[in-house]
CSV table of C-alpha atoms and ligand atoms in Angstrom, one decimal:
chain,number,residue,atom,x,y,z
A,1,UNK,CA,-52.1,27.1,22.0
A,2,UNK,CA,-51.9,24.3,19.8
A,3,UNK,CA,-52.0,21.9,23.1
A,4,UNK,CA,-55.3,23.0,24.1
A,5,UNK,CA,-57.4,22.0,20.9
A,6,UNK,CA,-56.0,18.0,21.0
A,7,UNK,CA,-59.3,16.5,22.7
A,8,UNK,CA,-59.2,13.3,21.1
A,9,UNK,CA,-59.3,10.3,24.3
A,10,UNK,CA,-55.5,8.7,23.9
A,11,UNK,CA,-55.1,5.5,25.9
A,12,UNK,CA,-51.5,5.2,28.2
A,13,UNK,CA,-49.0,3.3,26.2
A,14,UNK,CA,-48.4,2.1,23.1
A,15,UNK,CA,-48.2,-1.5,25.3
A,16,UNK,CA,-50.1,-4.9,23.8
A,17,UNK,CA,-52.1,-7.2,26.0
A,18,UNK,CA,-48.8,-8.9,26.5
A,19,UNK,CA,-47.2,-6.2,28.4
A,20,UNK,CA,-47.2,-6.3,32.0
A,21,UNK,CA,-49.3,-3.1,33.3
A,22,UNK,CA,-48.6,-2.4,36.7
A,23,UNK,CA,-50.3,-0.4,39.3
A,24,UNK,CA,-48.4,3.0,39.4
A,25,UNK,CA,-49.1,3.3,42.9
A,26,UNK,CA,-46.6,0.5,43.3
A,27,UNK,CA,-42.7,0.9,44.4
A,28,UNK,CA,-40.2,2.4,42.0
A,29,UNK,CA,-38.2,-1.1,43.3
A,30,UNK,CA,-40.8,-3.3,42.1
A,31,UNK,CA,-41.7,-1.1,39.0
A,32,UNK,CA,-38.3,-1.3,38.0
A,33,UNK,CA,-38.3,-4.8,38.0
A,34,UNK,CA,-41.6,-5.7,36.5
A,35,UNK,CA,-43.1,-2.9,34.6
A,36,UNK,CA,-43.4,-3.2,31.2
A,37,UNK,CA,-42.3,-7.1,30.8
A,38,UNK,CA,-43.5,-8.6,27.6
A,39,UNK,CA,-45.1,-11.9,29.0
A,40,UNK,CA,-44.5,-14.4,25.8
A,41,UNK,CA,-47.4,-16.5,25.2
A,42,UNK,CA,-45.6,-18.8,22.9
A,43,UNK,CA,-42.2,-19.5,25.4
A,44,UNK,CA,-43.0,-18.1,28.2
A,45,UNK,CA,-39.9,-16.6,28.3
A,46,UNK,CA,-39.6,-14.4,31.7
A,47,UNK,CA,-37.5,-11.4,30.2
A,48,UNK,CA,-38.9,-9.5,27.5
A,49,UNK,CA,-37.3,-11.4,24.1
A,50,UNK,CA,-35.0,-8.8,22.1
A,51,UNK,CA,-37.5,-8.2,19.1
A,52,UNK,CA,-34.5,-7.9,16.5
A,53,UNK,CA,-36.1,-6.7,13.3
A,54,UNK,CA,-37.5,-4.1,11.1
A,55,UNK,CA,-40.1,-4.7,10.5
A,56,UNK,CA,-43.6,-6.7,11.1
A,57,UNK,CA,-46.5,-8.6,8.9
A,58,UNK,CA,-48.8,-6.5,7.6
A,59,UNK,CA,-52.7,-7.8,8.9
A,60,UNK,CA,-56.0,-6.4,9.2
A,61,UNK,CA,-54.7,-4.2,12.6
A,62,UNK,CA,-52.2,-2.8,10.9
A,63,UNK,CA,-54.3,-1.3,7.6
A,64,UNK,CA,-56.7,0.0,10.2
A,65,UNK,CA,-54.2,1.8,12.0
A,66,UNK,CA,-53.1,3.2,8.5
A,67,UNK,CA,-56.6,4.6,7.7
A,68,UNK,CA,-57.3,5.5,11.8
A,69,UNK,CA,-53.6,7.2,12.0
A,70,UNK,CA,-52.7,5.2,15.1
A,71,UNK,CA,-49.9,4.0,13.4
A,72,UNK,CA,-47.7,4.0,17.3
A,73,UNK,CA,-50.5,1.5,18.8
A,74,UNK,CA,-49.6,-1.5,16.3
A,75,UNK,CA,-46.3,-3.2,15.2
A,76,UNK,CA,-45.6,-2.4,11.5
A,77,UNK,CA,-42.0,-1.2,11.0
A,78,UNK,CA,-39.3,-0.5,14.0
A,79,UNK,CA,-38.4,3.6,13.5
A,80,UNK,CA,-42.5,3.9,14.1
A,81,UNK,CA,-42.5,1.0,17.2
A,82,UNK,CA,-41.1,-2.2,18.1
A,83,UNK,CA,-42.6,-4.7,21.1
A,84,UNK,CA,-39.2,-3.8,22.9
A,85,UNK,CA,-39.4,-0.3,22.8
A,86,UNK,CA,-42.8,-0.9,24.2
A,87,UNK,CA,-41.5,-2.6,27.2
A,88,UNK,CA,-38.9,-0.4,28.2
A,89,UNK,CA,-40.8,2.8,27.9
A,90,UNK,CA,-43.8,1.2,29.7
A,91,UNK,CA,-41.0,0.7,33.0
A,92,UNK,CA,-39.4,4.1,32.5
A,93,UNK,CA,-43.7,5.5,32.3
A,94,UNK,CA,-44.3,3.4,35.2
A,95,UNK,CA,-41.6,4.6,37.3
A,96,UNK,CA,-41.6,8.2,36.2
A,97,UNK,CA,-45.5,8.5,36.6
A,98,UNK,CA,-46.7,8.9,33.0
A,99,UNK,CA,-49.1,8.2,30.5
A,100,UNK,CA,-46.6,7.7,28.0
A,101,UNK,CA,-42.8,7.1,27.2
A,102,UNK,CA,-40.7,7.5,24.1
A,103,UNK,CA,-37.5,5.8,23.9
A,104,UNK,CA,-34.8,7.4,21.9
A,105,UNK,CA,-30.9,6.3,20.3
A,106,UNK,CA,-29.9,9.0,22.5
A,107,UNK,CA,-30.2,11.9,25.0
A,108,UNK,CA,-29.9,14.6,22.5
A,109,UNK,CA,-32.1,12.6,20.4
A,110,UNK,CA,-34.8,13.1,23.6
A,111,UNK,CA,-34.0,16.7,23.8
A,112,UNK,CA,-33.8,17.4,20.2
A,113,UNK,CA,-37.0,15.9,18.9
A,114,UNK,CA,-38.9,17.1,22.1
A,115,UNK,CA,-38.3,21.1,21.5
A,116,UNK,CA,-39.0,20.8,17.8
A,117,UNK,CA,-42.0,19.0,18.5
A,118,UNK,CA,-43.2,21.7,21.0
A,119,UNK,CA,-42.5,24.9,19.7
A,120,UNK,CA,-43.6,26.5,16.2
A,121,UNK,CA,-41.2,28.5,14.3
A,122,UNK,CA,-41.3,32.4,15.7
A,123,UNK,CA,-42.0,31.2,19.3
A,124,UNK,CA,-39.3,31.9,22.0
A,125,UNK,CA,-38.3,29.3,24.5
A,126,UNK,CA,-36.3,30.1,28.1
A,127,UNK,CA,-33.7,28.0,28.7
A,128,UNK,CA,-30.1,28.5,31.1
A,129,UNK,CA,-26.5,28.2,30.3
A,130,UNK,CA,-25.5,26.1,32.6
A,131,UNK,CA,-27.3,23.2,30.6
A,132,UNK,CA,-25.8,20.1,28.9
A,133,UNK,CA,-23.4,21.3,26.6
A,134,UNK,CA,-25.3,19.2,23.6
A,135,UNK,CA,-28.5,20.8,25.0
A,136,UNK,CA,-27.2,24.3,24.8
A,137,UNK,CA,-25.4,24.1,21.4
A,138,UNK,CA,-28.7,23.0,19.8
A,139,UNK,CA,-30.7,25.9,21.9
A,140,UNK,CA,-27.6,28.0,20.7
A,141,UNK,CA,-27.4,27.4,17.2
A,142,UNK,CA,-30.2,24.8,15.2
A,143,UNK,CA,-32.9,26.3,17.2
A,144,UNK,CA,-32.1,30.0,16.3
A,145,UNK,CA,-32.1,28.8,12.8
A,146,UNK,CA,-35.2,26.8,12.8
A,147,UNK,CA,-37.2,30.3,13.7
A,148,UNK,CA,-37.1,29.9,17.5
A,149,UNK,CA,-35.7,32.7,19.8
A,150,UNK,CA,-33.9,31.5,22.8
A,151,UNK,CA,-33.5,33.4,26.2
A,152,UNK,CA,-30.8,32.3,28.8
A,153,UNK,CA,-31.2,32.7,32.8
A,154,UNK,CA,-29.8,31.4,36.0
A,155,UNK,CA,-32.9,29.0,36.6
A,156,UNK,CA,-32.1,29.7,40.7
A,157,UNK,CA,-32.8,33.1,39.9
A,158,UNK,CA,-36.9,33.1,39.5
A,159,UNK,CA,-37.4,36.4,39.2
A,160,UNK,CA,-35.4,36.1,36.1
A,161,UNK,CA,-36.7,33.3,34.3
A,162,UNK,CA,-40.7,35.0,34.6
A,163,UNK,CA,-38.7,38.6,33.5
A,164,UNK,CA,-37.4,36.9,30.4
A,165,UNK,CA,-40.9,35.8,29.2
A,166,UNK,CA,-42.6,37.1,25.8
A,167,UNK,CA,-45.8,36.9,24.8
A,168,UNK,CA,-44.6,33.9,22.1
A,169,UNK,CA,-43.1,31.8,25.1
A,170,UNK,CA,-44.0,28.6,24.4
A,171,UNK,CA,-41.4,26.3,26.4
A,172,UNK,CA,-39.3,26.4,29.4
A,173,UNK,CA,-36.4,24.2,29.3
A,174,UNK,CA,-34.4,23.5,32.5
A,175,UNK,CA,-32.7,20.2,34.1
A,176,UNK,CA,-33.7,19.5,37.7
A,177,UNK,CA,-29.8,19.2,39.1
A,178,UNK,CA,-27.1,21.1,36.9
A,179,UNK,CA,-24.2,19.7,35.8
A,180,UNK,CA,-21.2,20.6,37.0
A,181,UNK,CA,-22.3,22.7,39.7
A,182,UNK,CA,-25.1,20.6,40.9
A,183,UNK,CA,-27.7,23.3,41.7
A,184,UNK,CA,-31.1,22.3,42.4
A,185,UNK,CA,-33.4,24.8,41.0
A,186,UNK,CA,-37.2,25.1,42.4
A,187,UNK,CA,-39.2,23.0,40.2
A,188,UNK,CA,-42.4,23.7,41.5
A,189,UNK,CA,-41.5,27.8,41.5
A,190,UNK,CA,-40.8,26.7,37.5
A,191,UNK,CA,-43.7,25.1,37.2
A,192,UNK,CA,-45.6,28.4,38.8
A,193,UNK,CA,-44.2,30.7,35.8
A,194,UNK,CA,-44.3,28.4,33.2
A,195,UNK,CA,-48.3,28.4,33.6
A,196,UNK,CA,-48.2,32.1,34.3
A,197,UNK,CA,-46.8,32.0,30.9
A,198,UNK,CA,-49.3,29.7,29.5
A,199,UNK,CA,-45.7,27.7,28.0
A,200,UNK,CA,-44.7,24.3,29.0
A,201,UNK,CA,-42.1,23.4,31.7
A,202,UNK,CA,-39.7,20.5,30.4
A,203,UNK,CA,-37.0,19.1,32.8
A,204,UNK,CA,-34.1,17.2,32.3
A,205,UNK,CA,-34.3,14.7,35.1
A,206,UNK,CA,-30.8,12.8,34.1
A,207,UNK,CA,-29.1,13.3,37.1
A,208,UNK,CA,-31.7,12.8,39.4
A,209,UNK,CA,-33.5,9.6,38.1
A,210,UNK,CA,-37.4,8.7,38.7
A,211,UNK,CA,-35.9,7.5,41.7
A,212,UNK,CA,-35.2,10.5,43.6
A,213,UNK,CA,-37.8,13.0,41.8
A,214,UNK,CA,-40.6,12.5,39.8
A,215,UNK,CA,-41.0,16.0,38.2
A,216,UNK,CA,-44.4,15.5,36.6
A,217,UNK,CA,-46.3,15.2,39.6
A,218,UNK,CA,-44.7,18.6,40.6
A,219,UNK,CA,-46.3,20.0,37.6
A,220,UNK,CA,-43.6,19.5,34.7
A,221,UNK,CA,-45.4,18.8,31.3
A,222,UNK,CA,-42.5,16.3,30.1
A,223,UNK,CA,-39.3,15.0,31.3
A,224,UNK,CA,-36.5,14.0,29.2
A,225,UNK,CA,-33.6,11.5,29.8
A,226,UNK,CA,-30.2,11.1,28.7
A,227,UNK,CA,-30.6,6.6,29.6
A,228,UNK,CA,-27.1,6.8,28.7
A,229,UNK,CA,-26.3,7.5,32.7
A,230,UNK,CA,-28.4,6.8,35.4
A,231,UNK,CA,-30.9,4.8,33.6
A,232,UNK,CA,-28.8,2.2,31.6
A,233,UNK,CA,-26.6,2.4,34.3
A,234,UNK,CA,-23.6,0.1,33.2
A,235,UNK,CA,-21.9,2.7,30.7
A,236,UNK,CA,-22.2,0.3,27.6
A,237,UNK,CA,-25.7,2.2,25.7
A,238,UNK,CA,-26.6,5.8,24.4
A,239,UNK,CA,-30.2,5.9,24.6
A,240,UNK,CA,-32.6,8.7,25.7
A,241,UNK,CA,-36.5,8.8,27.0
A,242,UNK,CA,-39.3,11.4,27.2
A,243,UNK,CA,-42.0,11.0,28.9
A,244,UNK,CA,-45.5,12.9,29.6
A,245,UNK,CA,-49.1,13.0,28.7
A,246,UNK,CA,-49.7,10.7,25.7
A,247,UNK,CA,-50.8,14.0,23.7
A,248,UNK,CA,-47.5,15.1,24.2
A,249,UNK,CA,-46.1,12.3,23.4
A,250,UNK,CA,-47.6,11.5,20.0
A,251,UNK,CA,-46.4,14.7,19.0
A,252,UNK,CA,-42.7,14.0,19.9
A,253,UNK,CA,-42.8,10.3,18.5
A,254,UNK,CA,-44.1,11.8,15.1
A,255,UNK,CA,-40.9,14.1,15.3
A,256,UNK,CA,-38.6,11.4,16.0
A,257,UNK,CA,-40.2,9.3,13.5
A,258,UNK,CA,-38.9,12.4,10.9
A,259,UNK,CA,-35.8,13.5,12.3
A,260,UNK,CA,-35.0,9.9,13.1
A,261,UNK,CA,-33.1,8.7,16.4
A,262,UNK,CA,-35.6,6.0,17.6
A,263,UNK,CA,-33.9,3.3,19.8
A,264,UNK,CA,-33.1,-0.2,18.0
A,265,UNK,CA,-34.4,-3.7,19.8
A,266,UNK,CA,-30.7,-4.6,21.2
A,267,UNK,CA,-30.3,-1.2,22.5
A,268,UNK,CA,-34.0,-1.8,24.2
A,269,UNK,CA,-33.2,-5.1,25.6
A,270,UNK,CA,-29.7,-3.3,27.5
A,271,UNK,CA,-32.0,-0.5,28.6
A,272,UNK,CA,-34.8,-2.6,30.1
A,273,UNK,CA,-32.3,-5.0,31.8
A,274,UNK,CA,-30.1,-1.8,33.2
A,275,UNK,CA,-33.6,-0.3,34.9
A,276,UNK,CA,-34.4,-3.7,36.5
A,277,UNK,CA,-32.0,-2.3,39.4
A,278,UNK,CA,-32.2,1.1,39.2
A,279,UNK,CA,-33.5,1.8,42.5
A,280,UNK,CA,-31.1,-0.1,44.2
A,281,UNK,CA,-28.0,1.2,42.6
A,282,UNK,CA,-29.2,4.8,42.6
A,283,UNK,CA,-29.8,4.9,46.4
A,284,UNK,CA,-26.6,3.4,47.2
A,285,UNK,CA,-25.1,5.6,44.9
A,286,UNK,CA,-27.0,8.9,46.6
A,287,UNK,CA,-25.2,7.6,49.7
A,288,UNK,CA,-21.6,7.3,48.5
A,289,UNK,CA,-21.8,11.1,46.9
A,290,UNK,CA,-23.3,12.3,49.9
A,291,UNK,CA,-20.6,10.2,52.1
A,292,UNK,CA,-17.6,11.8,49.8
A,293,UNK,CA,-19.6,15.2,49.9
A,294,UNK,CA,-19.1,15.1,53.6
A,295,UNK,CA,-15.9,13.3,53.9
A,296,UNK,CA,-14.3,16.0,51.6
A,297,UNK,CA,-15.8,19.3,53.2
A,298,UNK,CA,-13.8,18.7,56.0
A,299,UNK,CA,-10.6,18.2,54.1
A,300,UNK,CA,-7.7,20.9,53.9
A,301,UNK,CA,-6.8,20.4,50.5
A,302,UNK,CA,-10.2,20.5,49.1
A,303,UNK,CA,-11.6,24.0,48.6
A,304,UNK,CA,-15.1,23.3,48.1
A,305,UNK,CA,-17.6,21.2,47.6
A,306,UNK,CA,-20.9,21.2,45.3
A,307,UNK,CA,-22.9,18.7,46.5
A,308,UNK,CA,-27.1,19.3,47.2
A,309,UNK,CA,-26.2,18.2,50.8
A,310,UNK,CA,-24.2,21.6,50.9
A,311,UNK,CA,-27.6,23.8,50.3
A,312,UNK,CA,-26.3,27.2,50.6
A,313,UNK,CA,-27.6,29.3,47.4
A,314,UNK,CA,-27.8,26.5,45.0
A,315,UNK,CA,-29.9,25.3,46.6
A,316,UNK,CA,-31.9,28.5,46.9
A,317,UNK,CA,-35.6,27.8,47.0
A,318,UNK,CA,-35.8,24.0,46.3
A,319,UNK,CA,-37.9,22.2,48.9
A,320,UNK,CA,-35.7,19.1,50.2
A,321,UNK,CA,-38.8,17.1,50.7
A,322,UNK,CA,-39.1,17.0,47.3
A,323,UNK,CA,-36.2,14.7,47.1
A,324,UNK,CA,-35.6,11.5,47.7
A,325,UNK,CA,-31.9,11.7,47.1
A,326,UNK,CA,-29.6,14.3,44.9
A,327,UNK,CA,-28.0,11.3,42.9
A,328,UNK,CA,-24.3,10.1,42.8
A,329,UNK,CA,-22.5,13.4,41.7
A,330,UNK,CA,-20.1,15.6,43.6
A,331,UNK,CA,-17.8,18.6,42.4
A,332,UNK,CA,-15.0,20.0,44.6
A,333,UNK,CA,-12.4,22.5,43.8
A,334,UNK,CA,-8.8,20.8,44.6
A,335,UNK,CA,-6.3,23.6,46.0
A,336,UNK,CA,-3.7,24.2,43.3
A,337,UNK,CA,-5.6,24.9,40.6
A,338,UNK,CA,-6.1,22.6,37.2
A,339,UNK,CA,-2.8,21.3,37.3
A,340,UNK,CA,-3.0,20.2,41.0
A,341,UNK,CA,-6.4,18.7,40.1
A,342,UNK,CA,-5.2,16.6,37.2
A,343,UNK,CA,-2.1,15.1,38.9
A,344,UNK,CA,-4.7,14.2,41.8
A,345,UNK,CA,-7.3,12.5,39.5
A,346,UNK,CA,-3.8,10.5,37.9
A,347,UNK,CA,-2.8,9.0,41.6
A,348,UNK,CA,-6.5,8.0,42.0
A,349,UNK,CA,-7.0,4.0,41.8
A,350,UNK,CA,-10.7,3.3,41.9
A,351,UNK,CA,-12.6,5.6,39.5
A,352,UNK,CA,-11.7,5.6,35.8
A,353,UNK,CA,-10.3,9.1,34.3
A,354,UNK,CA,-13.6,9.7,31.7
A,355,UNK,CA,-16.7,11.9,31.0
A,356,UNK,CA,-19.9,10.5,31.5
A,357,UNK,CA,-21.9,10.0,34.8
A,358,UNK,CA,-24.2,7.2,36.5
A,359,UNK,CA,-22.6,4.2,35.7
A,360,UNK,CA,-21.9,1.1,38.4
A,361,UNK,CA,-18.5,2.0,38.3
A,362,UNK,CA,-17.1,5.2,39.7
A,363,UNK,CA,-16.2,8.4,36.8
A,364,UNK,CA,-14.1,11.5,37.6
A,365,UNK,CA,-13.7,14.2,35.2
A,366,UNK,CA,-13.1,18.2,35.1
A,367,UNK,CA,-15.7,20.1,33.1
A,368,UNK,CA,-13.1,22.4,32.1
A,369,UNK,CA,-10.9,20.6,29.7
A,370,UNK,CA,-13.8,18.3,28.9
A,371,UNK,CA,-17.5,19.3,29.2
A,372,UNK,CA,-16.7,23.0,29.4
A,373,UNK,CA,-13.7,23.3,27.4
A,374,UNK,CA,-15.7,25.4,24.6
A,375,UNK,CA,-16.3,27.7,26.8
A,376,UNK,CA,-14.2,30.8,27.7
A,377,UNK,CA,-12.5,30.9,31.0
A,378,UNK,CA,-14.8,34.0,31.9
A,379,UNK,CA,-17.7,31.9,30.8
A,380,UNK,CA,-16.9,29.2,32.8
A,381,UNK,CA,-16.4,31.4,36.0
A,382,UNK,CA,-20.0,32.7,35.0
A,383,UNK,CA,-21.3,29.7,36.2
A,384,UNK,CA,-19.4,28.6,38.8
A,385,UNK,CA,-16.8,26.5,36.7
A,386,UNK,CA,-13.0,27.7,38.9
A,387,UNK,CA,-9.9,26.4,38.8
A,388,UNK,CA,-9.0,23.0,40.0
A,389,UNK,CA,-13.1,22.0,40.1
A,390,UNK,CA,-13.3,18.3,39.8
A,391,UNK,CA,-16.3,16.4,38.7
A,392,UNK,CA,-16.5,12.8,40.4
A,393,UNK,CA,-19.7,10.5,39.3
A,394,UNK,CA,-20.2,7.7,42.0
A,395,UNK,CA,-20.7,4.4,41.3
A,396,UNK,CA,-21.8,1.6,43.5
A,397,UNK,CA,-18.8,0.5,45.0
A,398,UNK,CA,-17.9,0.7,48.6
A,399,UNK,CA,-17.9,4.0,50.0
A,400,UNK,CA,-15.0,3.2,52.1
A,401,UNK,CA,-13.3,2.1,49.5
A,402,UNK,CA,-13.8,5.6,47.2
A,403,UNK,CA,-13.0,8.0,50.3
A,404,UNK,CA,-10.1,6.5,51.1
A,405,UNK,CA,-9.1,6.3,47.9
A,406,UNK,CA,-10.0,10.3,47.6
A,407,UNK,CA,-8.1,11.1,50.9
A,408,UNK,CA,-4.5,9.2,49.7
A,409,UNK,CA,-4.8,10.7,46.2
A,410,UNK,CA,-4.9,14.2,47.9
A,411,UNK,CA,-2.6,13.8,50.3
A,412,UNK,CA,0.7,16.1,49.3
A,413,UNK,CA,2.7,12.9,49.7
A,414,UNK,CA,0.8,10.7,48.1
A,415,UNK,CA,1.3,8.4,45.8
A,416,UNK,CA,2.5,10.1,41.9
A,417,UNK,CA,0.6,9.3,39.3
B,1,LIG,C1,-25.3,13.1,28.8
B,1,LIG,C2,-26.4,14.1,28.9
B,1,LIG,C3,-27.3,14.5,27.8
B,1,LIG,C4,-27.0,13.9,26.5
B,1,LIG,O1,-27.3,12.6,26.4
B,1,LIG,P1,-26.7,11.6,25.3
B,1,LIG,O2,-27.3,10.3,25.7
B,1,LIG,O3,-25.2,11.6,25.4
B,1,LIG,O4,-27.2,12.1,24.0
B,1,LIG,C5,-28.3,15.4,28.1
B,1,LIG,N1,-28.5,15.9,29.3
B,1,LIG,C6,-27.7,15.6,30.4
B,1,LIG,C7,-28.0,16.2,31.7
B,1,LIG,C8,-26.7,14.7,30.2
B,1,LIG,O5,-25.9,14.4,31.3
């Protein structure tokens, strides 16, 4: 494999000697906070400035780097690296454990320029269908058509994802907690087959964060981020992140440098400021999901609910000490069906009525007139998606606050919306 013959020594980074290197034995609370600061010689500025421009005076570094090819290592025009970006993807390396970060305008961008970057036209990758639908449409369709052959299997089902490998396998693509449904496939068990296969295992580690797993030291090759949730945090930035060996990573930055979809300085700046508190807002928000995970099992209107707390068979396999936390999502099926669901989601006060996940404030949504509405109603029942399933993203708020909220909105008297 093509992965096997890059020997050349790669340091960590791209970072300057301005950037603050931290121990990665460190807390993910005080990575998050310090990791990747560029220290400004000139102001001394304590946040990293916003380094809004495209481009950067050409010196003796930078024609070196021209004839050496290290083009990612020095500052010459924004699309190929930009101090910022540095910054931000030295935190998000920091706190995921690894060598090296890309930062991206978007999820999809992560996702998109990562697969091209991995496979060779004619190779096959295994993926599920109960991924992102962005992820799946581009596994679905551009893939197919860029020479790639795609397999779909129920990642809890092991036996399945090795029986679906070809001798052309080249990459495994799965997200460690599925969205809507929230199972938590055995990453390690993945990580087991990939090598069998001599392919490479790459997560999608959205909905858990850094915070609550760090797949690579389970044995993924490289994790990918939509930063539009969990990681920005505030719902005001599309941004994505890979991360992995810095061998890996060259090859995905010299992707995105062609396909395009690197992240501008502003959109840096947001990123690197949402991260600071990552850890705090992601571990009170794995305690409100659990709290309304709990709160609404018990409740006679609710039919189930999805939540990793749950375990059951999605959780099959997964070790829970692999876990810090399973994230601020929870699905339930109202009683009532679709309609029932809707009219409960109008007479609720706190969260807003919109897609998207992770943010401070608190999201509810149903996958199937939103996420899932492409698919067919059979489709959707294929992976768990039933009537009346609600999808609620926790924010930080008080969890008081949200149950109570949850339990009037249900009531059959409650309030009309
Ligand atoms: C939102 C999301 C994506 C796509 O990210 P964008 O930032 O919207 O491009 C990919 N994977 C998962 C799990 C997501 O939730």
């Amino acid at each position: 494999m093509w992965f096997n013959d890059l020997t050349r020594k790669r340091s960590a980074g791209p970072v300057s000697p301005q950037h603050r290197v931290l121990p990665r034995t460190m807390s993910p609370e005080t990575l998050a906070v310090h990791a990747g600061t560029y220290e400004d010689p000139t102001t001394g500025s304590v946040g990293t400035p916003i380094f809004q421009t495209s481009t950067f005076l050409l010196d003796n570094a930078s024609y070196t780097a021209f004839a050496d090819g290290t083009l990612r290592d020095v500052p010459i025009y924004t699309r190929y690296g930009n101090p910022s970006q540095w910054s931000v993807q030295e935190k998000v390396a920091a706190l995921e454990g690894a060598e090296s970060a890309l930062v991206t305008s978007s999820g999809m961008s992560a996702t998109a320029n990562t697969i091209f970057a991995l496979t060779n036209s004619q190779s096959h990758i295994i993926s599920a269908y109960d991924v992102y639908g962005g992820t799946y449409n581009l596994l679905r369709e551009d893939l197919p058509s860029a020479g790639r052959t795609v397999s779909f299997v129920d990642p809890m089902n092991i036996d399945a994802v090795r029986a679906a490998i070809r001798p052309e396998t080249q990459l495994l693509f799965f997200e460690t907690l599925t969205n809507p449904m929230l199972k938590a496939p055995d990453v390690r068990a993945l990580v087991r087959v990939a090598k069998e296969a001599k392919a490479l295992l790459i997560v999608d580690n959205t909905f858990l964060t850094p915070i609550n797993m760090k797949p690579l030291e389970l044995g993924a090759d490289v994790v990918v981020h939509s930063a539009t949730k969990y990681l920005g945090g505030h719902s005001d930035l599309t941004a994505g992140v890979v991360v992995g060996r810095r061998k890996f990573l060259d090859r995905i930055w010299a992707q995105t440098l062609r396909f395009g979809g690197t992240l501008d300085p502003l959109g840096c700046f947001l990123l690197e400021r949402g991260i600071k508190t990552l850890a705090i807002r992601v571990k009170t928000q794995n305690e409100n999901a659990t709290a309304i995970a709990k709160a609404l099992a018990s409740h006679p209107r609710v039919k189930k609910v999805f939540h990793p707390t749950m375990r059951g068979p999605d959780f099959a396999g997964a070790d829970a000490s692999d876990y810090k936390g399973y994230g601020g999502m929870v699905s339930f099926t109202v009683e009532g069906g679709d309609a029932a669901a809707e009219a409960f989601m109008r007479r609720l006060q706190i969260p807003y009525v919109a897609t998207s996940l992770g943010g401070v404030e608190s999201l509810v949504s149903m996958p199937a007139n939103t996420s899932h509405s492409s698919l067919t109603e059979r489709q959707r029942a294929a992976i768990g998606i039933g009537p009346g399933l609600v999808r609620y993203s926790a924010g930080i708020e008080d969890s008081s606050d949200l149950i109570e909220d949850l339990v009037d909105a249900l009531a059959p008297n409650g309030r009309e919306g």
